Coordinates of C-alpha atoms in Angstrom, one line a residue:
X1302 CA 63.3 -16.3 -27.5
X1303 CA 62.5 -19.2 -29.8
X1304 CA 63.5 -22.1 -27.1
X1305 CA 61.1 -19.9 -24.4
X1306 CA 58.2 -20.1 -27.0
X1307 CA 59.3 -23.7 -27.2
X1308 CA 59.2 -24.1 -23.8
X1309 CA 55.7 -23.3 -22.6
X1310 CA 54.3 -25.2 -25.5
X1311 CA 55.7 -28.1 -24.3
X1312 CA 54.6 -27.6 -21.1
X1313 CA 51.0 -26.8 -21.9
X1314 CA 51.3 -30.1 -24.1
X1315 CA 52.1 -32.1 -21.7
X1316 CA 49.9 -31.0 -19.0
X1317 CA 47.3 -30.8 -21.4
X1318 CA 47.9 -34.8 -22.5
X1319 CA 47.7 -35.5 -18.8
X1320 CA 44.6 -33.7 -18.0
X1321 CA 42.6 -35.4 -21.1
X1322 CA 44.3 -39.4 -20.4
X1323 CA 42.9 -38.8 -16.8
X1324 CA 39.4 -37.4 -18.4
X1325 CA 39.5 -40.2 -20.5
X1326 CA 39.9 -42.9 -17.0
X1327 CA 37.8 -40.9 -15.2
X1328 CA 34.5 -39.9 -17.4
X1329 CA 32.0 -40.4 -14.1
X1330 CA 33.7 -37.8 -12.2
X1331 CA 33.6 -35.3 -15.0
X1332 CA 30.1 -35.9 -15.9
X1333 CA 28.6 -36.1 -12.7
X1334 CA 30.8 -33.5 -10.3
X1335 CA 30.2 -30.6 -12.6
X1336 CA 26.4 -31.4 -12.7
X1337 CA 26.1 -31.5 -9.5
X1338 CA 28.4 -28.2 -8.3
X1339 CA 25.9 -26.5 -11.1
X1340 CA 23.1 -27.4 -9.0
X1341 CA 24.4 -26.5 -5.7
X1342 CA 25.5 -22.9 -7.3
X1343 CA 22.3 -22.2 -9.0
X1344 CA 20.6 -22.1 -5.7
X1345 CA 22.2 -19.2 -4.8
X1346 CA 19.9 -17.4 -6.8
X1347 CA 17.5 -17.4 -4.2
X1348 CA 19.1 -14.6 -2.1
X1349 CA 19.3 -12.8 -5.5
X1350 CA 19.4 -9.1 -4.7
X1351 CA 18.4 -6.8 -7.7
X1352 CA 20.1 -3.8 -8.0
X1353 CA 18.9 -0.8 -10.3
X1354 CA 19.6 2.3 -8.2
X1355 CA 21.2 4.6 -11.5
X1356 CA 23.0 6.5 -9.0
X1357 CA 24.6 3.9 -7.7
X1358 CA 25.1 1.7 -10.6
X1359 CA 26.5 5.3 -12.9
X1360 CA 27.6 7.5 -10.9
X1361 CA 31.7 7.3 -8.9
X1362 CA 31.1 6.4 -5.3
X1363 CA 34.1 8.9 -4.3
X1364 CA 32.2 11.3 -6.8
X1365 CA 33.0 15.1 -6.3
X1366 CA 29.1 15.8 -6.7
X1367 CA 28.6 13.4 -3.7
X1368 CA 31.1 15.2 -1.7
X1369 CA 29.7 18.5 -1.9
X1370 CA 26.1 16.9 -1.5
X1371 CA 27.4 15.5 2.2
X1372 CA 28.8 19.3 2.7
X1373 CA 25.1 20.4 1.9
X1374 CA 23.3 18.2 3.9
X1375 CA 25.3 18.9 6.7
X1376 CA 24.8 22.5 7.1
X1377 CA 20.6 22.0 5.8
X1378 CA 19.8 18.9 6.4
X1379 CA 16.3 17.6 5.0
X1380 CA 13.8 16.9 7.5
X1381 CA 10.6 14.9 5.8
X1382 CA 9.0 14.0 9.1
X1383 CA 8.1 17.4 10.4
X1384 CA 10.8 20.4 8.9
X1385 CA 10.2 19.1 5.4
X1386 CA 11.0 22.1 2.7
X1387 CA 11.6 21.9 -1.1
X1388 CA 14.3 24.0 -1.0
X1389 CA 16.8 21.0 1.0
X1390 CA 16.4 18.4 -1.1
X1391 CA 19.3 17.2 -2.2
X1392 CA 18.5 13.5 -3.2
X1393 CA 15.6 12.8 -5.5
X1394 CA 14.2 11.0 -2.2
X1395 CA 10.8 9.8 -2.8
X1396 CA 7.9 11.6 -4.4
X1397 CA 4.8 11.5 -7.5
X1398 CA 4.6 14.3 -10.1
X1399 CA 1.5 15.1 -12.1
X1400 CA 1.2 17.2 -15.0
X1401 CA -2.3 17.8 -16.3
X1402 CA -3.2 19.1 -19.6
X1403 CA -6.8 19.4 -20.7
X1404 CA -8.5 17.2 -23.1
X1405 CA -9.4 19.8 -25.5
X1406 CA -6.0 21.4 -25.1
X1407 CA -7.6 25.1 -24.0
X1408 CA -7.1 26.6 -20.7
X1409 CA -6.6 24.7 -17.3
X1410 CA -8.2 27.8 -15.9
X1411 CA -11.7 26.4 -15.8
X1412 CA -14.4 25.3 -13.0
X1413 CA -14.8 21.5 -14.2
X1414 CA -11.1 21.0 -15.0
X1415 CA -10.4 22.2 -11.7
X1416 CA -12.8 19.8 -10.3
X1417 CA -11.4 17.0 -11.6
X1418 CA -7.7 17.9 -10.1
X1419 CA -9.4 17.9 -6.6
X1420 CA -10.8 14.8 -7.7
X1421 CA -7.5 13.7 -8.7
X1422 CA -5.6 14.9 -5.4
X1423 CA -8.2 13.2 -3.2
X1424 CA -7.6 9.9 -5.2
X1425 CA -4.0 10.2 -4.7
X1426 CA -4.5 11.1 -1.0
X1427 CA -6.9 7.7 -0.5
X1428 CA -5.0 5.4 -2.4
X1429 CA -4.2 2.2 0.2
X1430 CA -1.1 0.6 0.4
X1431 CA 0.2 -2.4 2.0
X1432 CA 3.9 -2.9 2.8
X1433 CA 5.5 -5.4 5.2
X1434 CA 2.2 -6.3 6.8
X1435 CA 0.8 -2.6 6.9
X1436 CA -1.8 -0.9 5.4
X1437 CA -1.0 3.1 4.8
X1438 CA -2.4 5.9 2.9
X1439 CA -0.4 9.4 1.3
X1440 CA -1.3 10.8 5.0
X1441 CA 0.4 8.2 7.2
X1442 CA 3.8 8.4 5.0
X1443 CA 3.9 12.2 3.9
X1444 CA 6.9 14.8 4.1
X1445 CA 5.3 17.3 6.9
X1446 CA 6.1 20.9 8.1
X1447 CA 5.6 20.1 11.7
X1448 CA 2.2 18.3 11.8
X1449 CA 0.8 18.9 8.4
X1450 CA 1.4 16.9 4.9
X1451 CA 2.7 19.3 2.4
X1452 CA 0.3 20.2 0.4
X1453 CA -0.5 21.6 -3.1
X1454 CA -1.7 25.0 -2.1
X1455 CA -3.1 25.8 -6.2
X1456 CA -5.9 23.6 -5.6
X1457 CA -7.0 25.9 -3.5
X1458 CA -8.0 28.4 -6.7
X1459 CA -11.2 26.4 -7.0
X1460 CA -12.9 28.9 -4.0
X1461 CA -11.9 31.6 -6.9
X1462 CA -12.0 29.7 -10.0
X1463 CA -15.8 31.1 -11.0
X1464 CA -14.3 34.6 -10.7
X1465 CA -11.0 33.5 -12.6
X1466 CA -13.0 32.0 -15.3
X1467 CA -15.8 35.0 -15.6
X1468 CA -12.6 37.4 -15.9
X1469 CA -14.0 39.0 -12.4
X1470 CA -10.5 38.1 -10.5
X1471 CA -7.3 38.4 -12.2
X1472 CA -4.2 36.0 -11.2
X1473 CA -1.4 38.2 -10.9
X1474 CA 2.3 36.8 -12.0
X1475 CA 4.6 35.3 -10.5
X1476 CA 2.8 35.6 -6.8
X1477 CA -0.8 36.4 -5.8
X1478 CA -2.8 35.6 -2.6
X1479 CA -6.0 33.8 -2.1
X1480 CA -8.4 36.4 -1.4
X1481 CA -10.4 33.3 0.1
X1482 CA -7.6 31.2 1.8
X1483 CA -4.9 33.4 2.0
X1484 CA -2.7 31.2 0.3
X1485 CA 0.4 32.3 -1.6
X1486 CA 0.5 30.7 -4.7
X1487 CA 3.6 30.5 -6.4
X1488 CA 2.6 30.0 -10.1
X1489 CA 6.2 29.6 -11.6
X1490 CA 5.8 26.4 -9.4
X1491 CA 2.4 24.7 -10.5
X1492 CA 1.8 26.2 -14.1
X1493 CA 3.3 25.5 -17.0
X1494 CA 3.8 27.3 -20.4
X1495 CA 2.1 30.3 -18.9
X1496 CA 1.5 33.4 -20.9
X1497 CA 1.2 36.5 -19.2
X1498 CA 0.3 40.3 -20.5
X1499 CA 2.4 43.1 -20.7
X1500 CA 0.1 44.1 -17.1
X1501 CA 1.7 40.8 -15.3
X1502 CA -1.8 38.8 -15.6
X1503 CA -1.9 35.5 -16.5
X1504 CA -4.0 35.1 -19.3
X1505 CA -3.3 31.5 -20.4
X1506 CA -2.2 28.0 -18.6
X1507 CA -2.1 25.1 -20.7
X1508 CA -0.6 22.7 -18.0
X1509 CA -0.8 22.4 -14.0
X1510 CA 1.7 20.2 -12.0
X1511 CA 0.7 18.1 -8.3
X1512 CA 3.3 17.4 -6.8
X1513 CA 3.1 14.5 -3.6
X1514 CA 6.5 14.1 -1.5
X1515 CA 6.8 10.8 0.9
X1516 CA 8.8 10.8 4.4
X1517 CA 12.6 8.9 3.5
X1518 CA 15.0 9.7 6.2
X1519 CA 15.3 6.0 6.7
X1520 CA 16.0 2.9 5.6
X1521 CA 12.3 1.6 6.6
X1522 CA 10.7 5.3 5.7
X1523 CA 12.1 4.8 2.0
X1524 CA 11.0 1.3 1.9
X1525 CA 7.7 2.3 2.0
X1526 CA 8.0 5.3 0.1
X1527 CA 8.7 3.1 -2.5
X1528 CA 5.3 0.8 -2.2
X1529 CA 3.9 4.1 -2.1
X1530 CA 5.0 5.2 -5.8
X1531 CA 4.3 1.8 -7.0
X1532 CA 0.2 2.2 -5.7
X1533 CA 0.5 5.8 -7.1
X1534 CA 1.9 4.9 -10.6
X1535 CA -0.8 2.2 -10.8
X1536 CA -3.5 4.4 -9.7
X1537 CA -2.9 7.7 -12.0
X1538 CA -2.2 5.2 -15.0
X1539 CA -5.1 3.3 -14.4
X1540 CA -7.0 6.5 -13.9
X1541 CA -5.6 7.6 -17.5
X1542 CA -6.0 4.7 -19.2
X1543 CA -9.9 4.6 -18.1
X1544 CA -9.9 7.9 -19.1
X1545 CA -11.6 8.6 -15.5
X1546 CA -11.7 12.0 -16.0
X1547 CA -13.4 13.8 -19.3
X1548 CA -11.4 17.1 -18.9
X1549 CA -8.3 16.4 -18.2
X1550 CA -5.0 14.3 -19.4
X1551 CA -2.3 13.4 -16.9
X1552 CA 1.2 11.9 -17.0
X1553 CA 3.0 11.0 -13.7
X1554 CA 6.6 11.0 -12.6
X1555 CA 8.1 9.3 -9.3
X1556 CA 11.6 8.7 -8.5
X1557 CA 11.4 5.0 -9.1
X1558 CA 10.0 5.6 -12.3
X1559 CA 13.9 5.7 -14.1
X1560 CA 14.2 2.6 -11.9
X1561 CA 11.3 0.9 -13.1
X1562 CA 12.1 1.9 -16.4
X1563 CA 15.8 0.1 -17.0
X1564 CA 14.6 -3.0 -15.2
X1565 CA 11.7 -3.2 -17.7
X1566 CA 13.8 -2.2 -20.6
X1567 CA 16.5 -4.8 -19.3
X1568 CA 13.8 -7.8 -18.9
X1569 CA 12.5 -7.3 -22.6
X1570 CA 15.0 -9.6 -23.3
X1571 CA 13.9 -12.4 -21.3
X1572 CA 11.3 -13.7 -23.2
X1573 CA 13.6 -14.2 -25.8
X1574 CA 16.3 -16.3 -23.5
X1575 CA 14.5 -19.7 -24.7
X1576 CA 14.5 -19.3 -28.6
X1577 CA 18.2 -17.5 -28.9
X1578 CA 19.5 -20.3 -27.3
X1579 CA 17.9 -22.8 -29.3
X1580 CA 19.2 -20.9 -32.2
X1581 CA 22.7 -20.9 -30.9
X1582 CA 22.1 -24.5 -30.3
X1583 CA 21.1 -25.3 -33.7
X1584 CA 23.9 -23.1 -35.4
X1585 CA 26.4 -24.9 -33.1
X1586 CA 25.8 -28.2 -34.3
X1587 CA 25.1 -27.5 -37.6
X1588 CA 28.9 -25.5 -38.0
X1589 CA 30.2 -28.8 -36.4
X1590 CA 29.0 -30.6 -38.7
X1591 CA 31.4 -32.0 -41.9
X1592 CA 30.9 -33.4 -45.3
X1593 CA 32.5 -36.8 -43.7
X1594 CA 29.9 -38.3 -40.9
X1595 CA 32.7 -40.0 -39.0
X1596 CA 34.0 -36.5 -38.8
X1597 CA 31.0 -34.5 -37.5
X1598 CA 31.1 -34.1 -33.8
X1599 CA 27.0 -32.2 -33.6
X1600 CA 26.8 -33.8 -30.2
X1601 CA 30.2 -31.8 -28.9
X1602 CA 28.3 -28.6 -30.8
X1603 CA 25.5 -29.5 -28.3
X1604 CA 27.4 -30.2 -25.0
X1605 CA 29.5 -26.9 -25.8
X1606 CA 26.2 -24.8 -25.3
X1607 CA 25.3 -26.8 -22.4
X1608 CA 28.2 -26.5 -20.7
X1609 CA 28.4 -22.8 -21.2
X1610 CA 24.7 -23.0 -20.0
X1611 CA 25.8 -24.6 -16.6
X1612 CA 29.1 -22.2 -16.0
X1613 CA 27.1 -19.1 -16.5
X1614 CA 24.4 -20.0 -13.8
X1615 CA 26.9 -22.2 -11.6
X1616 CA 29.1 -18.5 -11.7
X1617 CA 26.4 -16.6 -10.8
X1618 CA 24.8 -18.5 -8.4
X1619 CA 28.2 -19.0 -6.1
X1620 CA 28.4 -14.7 -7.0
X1621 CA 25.1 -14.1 -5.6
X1622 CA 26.7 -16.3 -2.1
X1623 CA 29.7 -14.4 -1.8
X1624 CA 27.0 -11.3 -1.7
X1625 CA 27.6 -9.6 -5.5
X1626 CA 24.6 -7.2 -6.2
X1627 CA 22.6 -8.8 -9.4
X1628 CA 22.4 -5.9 -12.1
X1629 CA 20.3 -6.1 -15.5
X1630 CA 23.2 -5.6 -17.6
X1631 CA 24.4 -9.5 -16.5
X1632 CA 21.5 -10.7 -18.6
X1633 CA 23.9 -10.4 -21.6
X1634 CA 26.2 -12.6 -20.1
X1635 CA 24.9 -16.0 -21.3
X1636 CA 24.9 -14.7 -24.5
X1637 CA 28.5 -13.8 -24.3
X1638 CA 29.7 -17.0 -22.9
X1639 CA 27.8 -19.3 -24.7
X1640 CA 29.1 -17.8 -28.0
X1641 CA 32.6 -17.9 -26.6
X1642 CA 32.2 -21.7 -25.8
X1643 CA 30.6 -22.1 -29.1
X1644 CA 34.4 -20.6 -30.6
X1645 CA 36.1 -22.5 -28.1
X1646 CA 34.3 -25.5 -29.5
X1647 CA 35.2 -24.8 -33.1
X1648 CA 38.8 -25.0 -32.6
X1649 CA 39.0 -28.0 -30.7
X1650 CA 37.5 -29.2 -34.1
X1651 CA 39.8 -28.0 -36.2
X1652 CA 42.9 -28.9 -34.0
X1653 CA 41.7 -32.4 -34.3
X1654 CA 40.8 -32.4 -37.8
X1655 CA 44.4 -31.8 -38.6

């Protein structure tokens, strides 16, 4: 066991010996070629492709969830474009959720408040949105039951809200039928935190929801599903922040928004790229440095962190060519390798201190 222990270190020895005396008659090549192969790589980060589906990035792809999913959708198979129905979805597809609260946090059940959600609905319908050379509103891109967007039949309780609100009409839970309209409002669906009597009448509604679904049974429908959540996130926060409207609150939910989320989360870090690696730098020469200045090597501290540097964006440059999905979690990488050069480093030190 010994002499096979022997063995290999001999080898690597050797080898070793032979790589650095041709390094040593051959410095150009080894400054320049790697240089160089960095630069070619690092341009493949122009067909970067960022990735930050969760499903896809945390979930198995021979999942058993995703098995009985396809079973699912083969027997009821969502329709957005004109059989569209909230009882067949079976992705999160593409959509904007509101949930209004009011100001003073009383009852939703008031004429102004209610005024201000159909101002809110017509400033979600209107919003404009340009994707891919096209200009589209909610209409152009919504799920539809044959010909007609679906639609968020509670606003509708602002022909009766004057009676609601004088305690002339009486909303019956869980189900009750415009007396205007004729709509059947489902209450369960749109209110929130709803207390009802021992009579079944709803008495109190601190919280409405709006919810907006977008056609996605493509590739090109989801595509601009997604500009549209992107123009409707930036419209009901801006709306919010403005404080737009004086009787109500709102938060808003899309499908992208855990999207958008991670990738913000993940980018945080960014910022501080520049100054970590300075630090790393700094601590890198300063740990090569000795009490003996013809033994301090700061400069091999330095080149340790810029080699690492050019492997980790030379590796994921030529990634990125062979067609590897870019994912936030890679951001850490530098990090990692440049701390493992900086080790590496280190005990090329030490071997040639002793």
């Amino acid at each position: 066991m010994g002499c096979g222990v022997t063995f290999v270190d001999n080898f690597l020895t050797r080898n070793f010996y032979r790589l650095g005396v041709f390094v040593g008659n051959n410095p150009a090549y080894f400054l320049i070629i790697p240089v160089l192969l960095s630069l070619l790589c690092v341009t493949g980060f122009q067909r970067m492709h960022y990735e930050i589906d969760p499903e896809y990035l945390f979930s198995p792809i021979n999942g058993e969830g995703k098995y009985e999913r396809a079973v699912v959708e083969e027997f009821f198979k969502p329709n957005y474009t004109s059989r569209f129905n909230v009882g067949r979805i079976t992705r999160p597809g593409r959509f904007g959720r509101i949930i209004a609260i009011p100001r003073d946090k009383g009852d939703m059940l008031r004429v102004e408040i209610w005024k201000e959600l159909r101002l809110l609905d017509e400033l979600i319908q209107n919003t404009t949105v340009e994707y891919d050379d096209e200009t589209f509103t909610y209409r152009d891109v919504c799920a539809k039951w044959i010909d007609e967007c679906y639609q968020n039949d509670i606003l509708n309780l602002d022909y009766v809200m004057e009676e609601i609100e004088r305690k002339e009409l009486n909303l019956t839970f869980p189900i009750m039928f415009n007396p205007v309209t004729w709509d059947a409002h489902t209450f369960p669906v749109y209110f929130g935190g709803t207390i009802v009597s021992e009579d079944g009448v709803i008495t109190h509604v601190p919280s409405v929801q709006l919810v907006y679904f977008v056609t996605a049974d493509n590739k090109k429908q989801d595509a601009r599903g997604a500009a549209w959540e992107e123009a409707f996130l930036d419209v009901v926060g801006k709306a919010e922040k403005d404080r737009t409207f004086k009787y109500i609150s709102t938060a808003m939910f899309a499908s992208r928004t855990l999207d958008i989320e991670l990738e913000r989360n993940t980018r945080t870090v960014v910022p501080y790229f520049g100054s970590t690696f300075a630090l790393m730098v700094g601590f890198s020469m300063i740990t090569c440095m000795m009490l003996d200045w013809v033994r301090s090597k700061p400069v091999l501290g330095l080149m340790g962190n810029i080699s690492a540097a050019m492997a980790t964006v030379a590796g994921f440059g030529f990634a990125i060519y062979l067609g590897f999905d870019f994912i936030g979690i890679n951001l850490a990488a530098p990090f990692l390798m440049v701390g493992e050069y900086r080790h590496g480093t280190l005990q090329r030190l030490l071997i040639k201190g002793q």
